[in-house]
Amino acid sequence: MDGPQSLAVQRFPGCRGNQCARAVGYAAMGGPSWGSPPGRVRESRGEQTSCGVWGGGCADSRREGLRRPNHLLQVAMAAVDSFYLLYREIARSCNCYMEALALVGAWYTARKSITVICDFYSLVRLHFIPRLGSRPDLIKQYGRWAVVSGATDGIGKAYAEELAGHGLNIILVSQEEEKLQAVAKHIADTYRVETVVMVADFSKGREIYAPIREALKDRDIGILVNDVGAFYPYPQYFTQVPEDTLWDIVNVNIAAASLMIHIVLPGMVERKKGAIVTVSSGSCCKPTPQLAAFSASKAYLDHFSRALQYEYASKGIFVQSLIPFYVTSSVTAPSSFLHRCPWLAPSPRVYAQHAVSTLGISKRTTGYWSHSIQFLFAQYMPEWLWVWGANLLNRSLRKEPLSCQA
């Protein structure tokens, strides 16, 4: 084909748009055909290009470069869509499990809510409602005589006075005869009841219990209060505690309560009535550093009393584990924060009034409303938090005795 006709009909492979027109026009003017080697074409027309025949390859490369970002964006969007579809499939397949977890969460929340409500009700029932009504007749309910060990000071003395206020005759047991006589006289004169004094040093071990057994043999013992106890002079690390103090803790805190119960319990079982109160300590709730041996001995009393309650409740015997927290005493420093917070650490008299009102109602109680709140916190808090608080409190309590020694 020659001349203008070639411009109208000739098509060359690899050409697009204006490039084809340029190629056809060049062939019509006598240029080389498409079959000519590219090198000769470049030489004859003086056009230098590295992109294939007549620059067609360069245009393709540029178009490919423009399309590449769009292609990557499409791939990314496809990946997002695929992940979303995968997520929806997983969510659809796990829907039943999510409903089950929601039910478990609702059950746990309801259970905890009911527990808190029951604890609050127990707090009100134990420490407020009994004080609104008439006082119970403890003589009719348990018997005429009460034995109180460790009755010369603190909770033991206040508890003996409170029982005397209910009309019970009191047998006071302690190692200090002079103090015993003074307390016995005060109770007899104030409450018009009979009092008996028994001198016994529980740290001496087994030899002291035979005289006690003989003295109590013919008595109608209705209530036994085990309050005798040995304590550190102040919070101490275990290696700093004297060996004699450790033996006192074993003999007085553990052996005394066990053997006193062993003496009076057979008579209670025979009469099918009676109450045993064992005074433990709030330090038995969790391991308490700087009071290691003491808190362990009080934990024994708590478990021992609870076990006895299960053994003898069917025989008419009420066994109570009393778990007081801090109570002010004659040895508490007046500048101590315990004296500045009477609601947190009540006096022995106030504590005993509340504790006696729980007798026959709760087999395990702190005896005082603020102590019950402390006990609830102790139950639910993690052990590391209890240990941190105990260390902080005990360090403050030992600071003043150590400064006095210095």
Coordinates of C-alpha atoms in Angstrom, one line a residue:
M1 CA 0.0 0.0 0.0
D2 CA 1.3 3.5 -0.9
G3 CA 0.4 7.0 0.0
P4 CA -2.6 8.0 2.0
Q5 CA -4.3 4.6 1.8
S6 CA -1.8 3.2 4.2
L7 CA -2.8 5.8 6.8
A8 CA -6.4 4.6 6.8
V9 CA -6.1 0.8 7.0
Q10 CA -2.7 -0.2 8.2
R11 CA -2.5 -1.5 11.8
F12 CA 0.7 -2.5 13.5
P13 CA 1.1 -4.8 16.4
G14 CA 2.2 -3.2 19.7
C15 CA 0.9 0.3 18.9
R16 CA -1.8 2.2 20.6
G17 CA -3.5 5.5 19.8
N18 CA -1.3 8.3 18.5
Q19 CA 1.7 6.0 18.3
C20 CA 0.1 4.0 15.6
A21 CA -0.7 7.2 13.7
R22 CA 2.9 8.3 14.0
A23 CA 4.2 4.9 12.9
V24 CA 1.9 4.8 9.8
G25 CA 2.7 8.3 8.8
Y26 CA 6.4 7.6 9.0
A27 CA 6.1 4.5 6.8
A28 CA 4.2 6.4 4.2
M29 CA 7.0 8.9 3.9
G30 CA 9.3 6.2 2.9
G31 CA 10.6 5.2 6.3
P32 CA 11.5 1.6 7.0
S33 CA 8.9 -1.0 7.5
W34 CA 7.9 -2.5 10.9
G35 CA 10.0 -5.5 10.0
S36 CA 13.2 -3.4 10.1
P37 CA 15.5 -3.9 13.0
P38 CA 15.0 -1.4 15.7
G39 CA 18.6 -0.4 15.7
R40 CA 18.5 0.6 12.0
V41 CA 15.4 2.7 12.6
R42 CA 17.1 4.6 15.4
E43 CA 20.2 5.2 13.3
S44 CA 18.3 6.4 10.2
R45 CA 16.1 8.9 12.0
G46 CA 18.5 9.9 14.8
E47 CA 16.0 9.0 17.6
Q48 CA 17.6 7.3 20.6
T49 CA 15.2 5.3 22.8
S50 CA 15.6 2.3 25.1
C51 CA 12.0 1.4 25.5
G52 CA 11.2 -0.9 22.5
V53 CA 9.7 -0.1 19.2
W54 CA 9.0 3.7 18.8
G55 CA 8.6 4.3 22.5
G56 CA 5.5 2.1 22.9
G57 CA 7.2 0.2 25.8
C58 CA 7.8 3.4 27.7
A59 CA 4.1 4.3 27.6
D60 CA 3.2 0.9 29.0
S61 CA 5.7 1.2 31.8
R62 CA 4.4 4.6 32.8
R63 CA 0.9 3.3 32.8
E64 CA 1.9 0.3 34.9
G65 CA 3.6 2.7 37.4
L66 CA 0.4 4.7 37.7
R67 CA -1.7 1.6 38.2
R68 CA 0.6 0.0 40.9
P69 CA -0.5 2.3 43.9
N70 CA -4.1 1.6 43.0
H71 CA -3.4 -2.1 42.9
L72 CA -1.8 -2.0 46.4
L73 CA -4.7 -0.1 47.8
Q74 CA -7.1 -2.6 46.4
V75 CA -5.1 -5.5 47.9
A76 CA -5.1 -3.7 51.4
M77 CA -8.9 -3.2 51.2
A78 CA -9.4 -6.8 50.2
A79 CA -7.3 -7.9 53.2
V80 CA -9.4 -5.7 55.5
D81 CA -12.6 -7.1 54.1
S82 CA -11.3 -10.6 54.5
F83 CA -10.4 -10.0 58.1
Y84 CA -13.8 -8.5 58.8
L85 CA -15.5 -11.4 57.2
L86 CA -13.3 -13.8 59.3
Y87 CA -14.1 -11.8 62.5
R88 CA -17.9 -12.1 61.7
E89 CA -17.6 -15.8 61.2
I90 CA -15.7 -16.3 64.4
A91 CA -18.2 -14.1 66.3
R92 CA -21.1 -16.0 64.8
S93 CA -19.5 -19.4 65.8
C94 CA -18.6 -18.1 69.3
N95 CA -22.0 -16.4 70.0
C96 CA -23.2 -19.3 72.2
Y97 CA -20.0 -19.2 74.3
M98 CA -20.4 -15.4 74.8
E99 CA -24.0 -16.0 76.0
A100 CA -22.7 -18.7 78.4
L101 CA -20.0 -16.3 79.7
A102 CA -22.6 -13.6 80.2
L103 CA -24.7 -16.0 82.3
V104 CA -21.6 -16.9 84.4
G105 CA -20.9 -13.2 85.0
A106 CA -24.4 -12.5 86.0
W107 CA -24.4 -15.5 88.4
Y108 CA -21.1 -14.4 90.0
T109 CA -22.4 -10.8 90.4
A110 CA -25.7 -12.0 91.9
R111 CA -23.9 -14.4 94.2
K112 CA -21.5 -11.6 95.5
S113 CA -24.4 -9.2 95.9
I114 CA -26.4 -11.8 98.0
T115 CA -23.3 -12.4 100.1
V116 CA -22.8 -8.7 100.9
I117 CA -26.5 -8.4 101.7
C118 CA -26.4 -11.5 104.0
D119 CA -23.2 -10.1 105.7
F120 CA -25.0 -6.8 106.3
Y121 CA -28.0 -8.5 107.7
S122 CA -25.8 -10.6 110.0
L123 CA -24.1 -7.5 111.2
V124 CA -27.4 -5.9 112.1
R125 CA -28.9 -9.1 113.6
L126 CA -25.9 -9.7 115.8
H127 CA -25.0 -6.3 117.1
F128 CA -28.1 -4.1 117.0
I129 CA -31.3 -6.1 117.2
P130 CA -30.5 -8.1 120.4
R131 CA -29.7 -4.9 122.2
L132 CA -33.2 -3.5 121.4
G133 CA -35.1 -6.3 123.1
S134 CA -35.1 -7.7 126.6
R135 CA -32.0 -9.4 128.0
P136 CA -31.9 -13.2 127.7
D137 CA -32.1 -15.3 130.8
L138 CA -28.6 -16.9 130.7
I139 CA -29.2 -18.8 134.0
K140 CA -32.2 -20.6 132.6
Q141 CA -30.6 -21.1 129.2
Y142 CA -27.2 -22.4 130.3
G143 CA -26.7 -22.7 134.1
R144 CA -26.0 -20.8 137.3
W145 CA -22.2 -20.7 137.3
A146 CA -19.7 -19.2 134.9
V147 CA -16.0 -19.9 134.8
V148 CA -13.8 -17.2 133.4
S149 CA -10.1 -17.7 132.9
G150 CA -7.8 -14.6 132.6
A151 CA -10.3 -12.6 134.6
T152 CA -8.1 -10.0 136.2
D153 CA -7.8 -7.6 133.3
G154 CA -9.0 -6.7 129.8
I155 CA -11.8 -8.6 128.1
G156 CA -11.8 -11.4 130.7
K157 CA -12.6 -9.1 133.6
A158 CA -15.2 -7.1 131.6
Y159 CA -16.8 -10.4 130.4
A160 CA -17.0 -11.7 134.0
E161 CA -18.7 -8.4 135.1
E162 CA -21.2 -8.6 132.2
L163 CA -22.1 -12.2 133.1
A164 CA -22.5 -11.1 136.8
G165 CA -24.8 -8.4 135.6
H166 CA -27.0 -11.2 134.2
G167 CA -27.1 -12.8 137.6
L168 CA -24.6 -15.6 137.1
N169 CA -22.2 -16.6 139.9
I170 CA -18.6 -16.2 138.8
I171 CA -15.5 -18.4 139.3
L172 CA -12.4 -16.4 138.5
V173 CA -9.2 -18.2 137.4
S174 CA -5.9 -16.4 137.1
Q175 CA -2.4 -16.5 138.4
E176 CA -2.4 -13.2 140.3
E177 CA -4.1 -13.8 143.6
E178 CA -4.2 -10.2 144.8
K179 CA -5.8 -9.0 141.6
L180 CA -8.2 -11.9 141.7
Q181 CA -9.4 -11.0 145.2
A182 CA -9.9 -7.4 144.2
V183 CA -11.9 -8.3 141.1
A184 CA -14.0 -10.9 143.0
K185 CA -14.8 -8.4 145.8
H186 CA -15.8 -5.7 143.2
I187 CA -18.1 -8.1 141.3
A188 CA -19.7 -9.5 144.5
D189 CA -20.4 -6.0 145.9
T190 CA -21.6 -4.5 142.6
Y191 CA -23.8 -7.3 141.3
R192 CA -24.7 -9.2 144.4
V193 CA -23.6 -12.6 143.2
E194 CA -21.3 -15.3 144.5
T195 CA -17.7 -15.3 143.5
V196 CA -15.0 -17.9 143.8
V197 CA -11.3 -17.4 143.3
M198 CA -8.9 -20.0 141.8
V199 CA -5.2 -19.2 141.5
A200 CA -3.6 -21.1 138.6
D201 CA -0.5 -20.3 136.6
F202 CA -1.3 -22.0 133.2
S203 CA 2.3 -21.6 132.1
K204 CA 3.3 -24.3 134.5
G205 CA 1.8 -27.0 132.3
R206 CA -0.1 -30.2 133.2
E207 CA 0.3 -30.1 137.0
I208 CA -2.2 -27.3 137.6
Y209 CA -5.3 -28.9 136.2
A210 CA -5.9 -31.6 138.8
P211 CA -6.8 -29.0 141.5
I212 CA -9.0 -27.2 139.0
R213 CA -10.9 -30.4 138.1
E214 CA -11.5 -31.2 141.7
A215 CA -12.8 -27.7 142.5
L216 CA -15.2 -27.7 139.6
K217 CA -16.5 -31.2 140.0
D218 CA -19.7 -30.5 141.8
R219 CA -20.5 -27.1 140.3
D220 CA -23.3 -26.5 137.8
I221 CA -21.1 -24.9 135.2
G222 CA -23.2 -23.3 132.6
I223 CA -20.7 -21.0 130.8
L224 CA -17.0 -21.3 130.3
V225 CA -15.0 -18.3 129.0
N226 CA -11.4 -19.1 127.9
D227 CA -9.7 -15.7 127.9
V228 CA -6.4 -16.5 129.4
G229 CA -3.6 -15.9 127.0
A230 CA 0.1 -15.1 126.6
F231 CA 1.1 -12.3 124.3
Y232 CA 4.3 -10.7 123.0
P233 CA 5.3 -7.6 125.1
Y234 CA 5.0 -5.8 121.7
P235 CA 5.1 -6.9 118.1
Q236 CA 8.4 -8.6 117.3
Y237 CA 10.1 -10.7 114.7
F238 CA 10.2 -14.4 115.6
T239 CA 13.9 -14.6 116.3
Q240 CA 13.6 -11.7 118.8
V241 CA 10.9 -13.5 120.9
P242 CA 12.3 -15.1 124.0
E243 CA 12.1 -18.9 124.3
D244 CA 10.1 -18.6 127.5
T245 CA 7.5 -16.5 125.8
L246 CA 7.1 -19.2 123.1
W247 CA 6.5 -21.8 125.7
D248 CA 4.0 -19.6 127.4
I249 CA 2.1 -19.2 124.2
V250 CA 1.9 -22.9 123.7
N251 CA 1.0 -23.7 127.3
V252 CA -1.4 -20.8 127.9
N253 CA -3.0 -20.1 124.6
I254 CA -3.4 -23.6 123.3
A255 CA -3.2 -26.1 126.2
A256 CA -5.2 -24.1 128.8
A257 CA -8.3 -23.7 126.6
S258 CA -8.2 -27.3 125.5
L259 CA -7.9 -28.7 129.0
M260 CA -10.4 -26.4 130.6
I261 CA -12.9 -27.4 128.0
H262 CA -12.0 -31.1 128.7
I263 CA -12.8 -30.5 132.4
V264 CA -16.2 -28.8 132.1
L265 CA -17.6 -30.3 128.9
P266 CA -18.7 -33.7 130.3
G267 CA -21.0 -32.1 132.9
M268 CA -22.5 -29.9 130.2
V269 CA -23.2 -32.9 128.0
E270 CA -24.8 -34.7 131.0
R271 CA -27.1 -31.7 131.7
K272 CA -27.6 -31.2 127.9
K273 CA -27.0 -27.5 128.1
G274 CA -24.1 -25.1 128.4
A275 CA -22.0 -22.6 126.5
I276 CA -18.2 -22.4 125.8
V277 CA -16.7 -19.1 124.6
T278 CA -13.1 -19.2 123.4
V279 CA -11.5 -15.8 122.9
S280 CA -9.3 -15.9 119.8
S281 CA -7.9 -12.9 117.9
G282 CA -8.4 -11.0 114.7
S283 CA -4.8 -11.9 113.8
C284 CA -6.0 -15.4 113.1
C285 CA -7.7 -14.4 109.9
K286 CA -4.5 -14.5 107.8
P287 CA -0.8 -14.9 108.5
T288 CA 0.3 -11.9 110.6
P289 CA 4.0 -11.0 110.5
Q290 CA 5.6 -9.8 113.8
L291 CA 2.9 -11.8 115.6
A292 CA 3.7 -15.2 114.0
A293 CA 3.5 -17.5 117.0
F294 CA 0.7 -15.6 118.7
S295 CA -1.5 -15.5 115.6
A296 CA -0.9 -19.2 114.9
S297 CA -2.0 -20.1 118.5
K298 CA -5.2 -18.0 118.1
A299 CA -5.9 -19.7 114.7
Y300 CA -5.8 -23.0 116.6
L301 CA -8.4 -21.8 119.1
D302 CA -10.7 -20.6 116.2
H303 CA -10.6 -24.0 114.4
F304 CA -10.8 -25.9 117.6
S305 CA -14.0 -24.1 118.7
R306 CA -15.7 -24.4 115.4
A307 CA -14.9 -28.2 115.3
L308 CA -16.4 -28.6 118.8
Q309 CA -19.5 -26.7 117.7
Y310 CA -20.1 -29.3 115.0
E311 CA -19.4 -32.2 117.5
Y312 CA -21.6 -31.0 120.4
A313 CA -24.4 -28.8 118.9
S314 CA -26.7 -31.8 118.8
K315 CA -26.1 -32.4 122.5
G316 CA -27.3 -28.9 123.5
I317 CA -23.9 -27.3 123.8
F318 CA -23.2 -23.9 122.2
V319 CA -19.6 -23.3 121.3
Q320 CA -18.6 -19.8 120.2
S321 CA -15.3 -18.6 118.7
L322 CA -14.9 -15.0 119.6
I323 CA -12.5 -13.1 117.3
P324 CA -11.9 -9.6 118.7
F325 CA -9.6 -7.1 116.9
Y326 CA -7.9 -4.3 118.9
V327 CA -9.4 -3.4 122.2
T328 CA -7.9 -0.8 124.5
S329 CA -6.5 -1.9 127.8
S330 CA -4.5 -0.6 130.7
V331 CA -1.2 -1.3 128.8
T332 CA -2.2 0.6 125.7
A333 CA -0.4 3.9 125.5
P334 CA -2.7 6.9 126.0
S335 CA -1.1 8.6 123.0
S336 CA -1.7 5.6 120.8
F337 CA -4.2 6.0 117.9
L338 CA -6.3 3.2 119.5
H339 CA -7.3 5.6 122.2
R340 CA -8.1 8.2 119.7
C341 CA -10.5 5.8 117.7
P342 CA -12.9 4.4 120.3
W343 CA -15.2 3.1 117.5
L344 CA -12.3 1.2 116.0
A345 CA -10.9 -0.1 119.3
P346 CA -13.6 -0.1 122.1
S347 CA -12.9 -0.3 125.8
P348 CA -13.1 -3.9 127.3
R349 CA -16.4 -3.0 129.0
V350 CA -18.1 -1.8 125.8
Y351 CA -16.7 -4.8 123.9
A352 CA -18.0 -7.3 126.6
Q353 CA -21.5 -5.7 126.5
H354 CA -21.7 -6.4 122.8
A355 CA -20.0 -9.8 122.9
V356 CA -22.4 -11.2 125.5
S357 CA -25.4 -10.2 123.5
T358 CA -24.2 -12.5 120.7
L359 CA -24.1 -15.5 123.0
G360 CA -26.3 -18.3 121.6
I361 CA -26.8 -16.5 118.3
S362 CA -23.5 -16.7 116.4
K363 CA -21.0 -19.5 116.7
R364 CA -18.2 -17.4 115.2
T365 CA -18.2 -13.6 115.6
T366 CA -16.0 -10.7 116.4
G367 CA -18.3 -9.6 119.2
Y368 CA -18.4 -5.9 118.1
W369 CA -19.9 -4.2 115.1
S370 CA -16.8 -2.3 113.9
H371 CA -14.7 -5.4 114.4
S372 CA -17.2 -7.3 112.2
I373 CA -16.6 -4.7 109.4
Q374 CA -12.9 -5.2 109.8
F375 CA -13.3 -8.9 109.7
L376 CA -15.3 -8.7 106.4
F377 CA -12.5 -6.6 104.9
A378 CA -9.9 -9.1 106.1
Q379 CA -11.9 -11.9 104.5
Y380 CA -12.1 -10.3 101.1
M381 CA -8.8 -8.5 100.8
P382 CA -5.8 -10.3 99.2
E383 CA -3.2 -11.7 101.6
W384 CA -0.4 -9.4 100.4
L385 CA -2.6 -6.4 101.4
W386 CA -3.3 -7.8 104.8
V387 CA 0.5 -8.4 105.4
W388 CA 1.3 -4.9 104.2
G389 CA -1.3 -3.4 106.6
A390 CA -0.2 -5.7 109.5
N391 CA 3.5 -4.7 109.1
L392 CA 2.5 -1.0 109.0
L393 CA 0.3 -1.3 112.1
N394 CA 2.7 -3.4 114.1
R395 CA 5.7 -1.2 113.3
S396 CA 3.8 1.8 114.7
L397 CA 2.8 -0.2 117.8
R398 CA 6.3 -1.3 118.6
K399 CA 7.9 2.1 118.0
E400 CA 6.9 3.5 121.4
P401 CA 8.1 0.5 123.5
L402 CA 11.4 0.5 121.6
S403 CA 11.9 4.2 122.2
C404 CA 11.2 3.8 125.9
Q405 CA 13.8 1.0 126.1
A406 CA 16.3 3.2 124.4

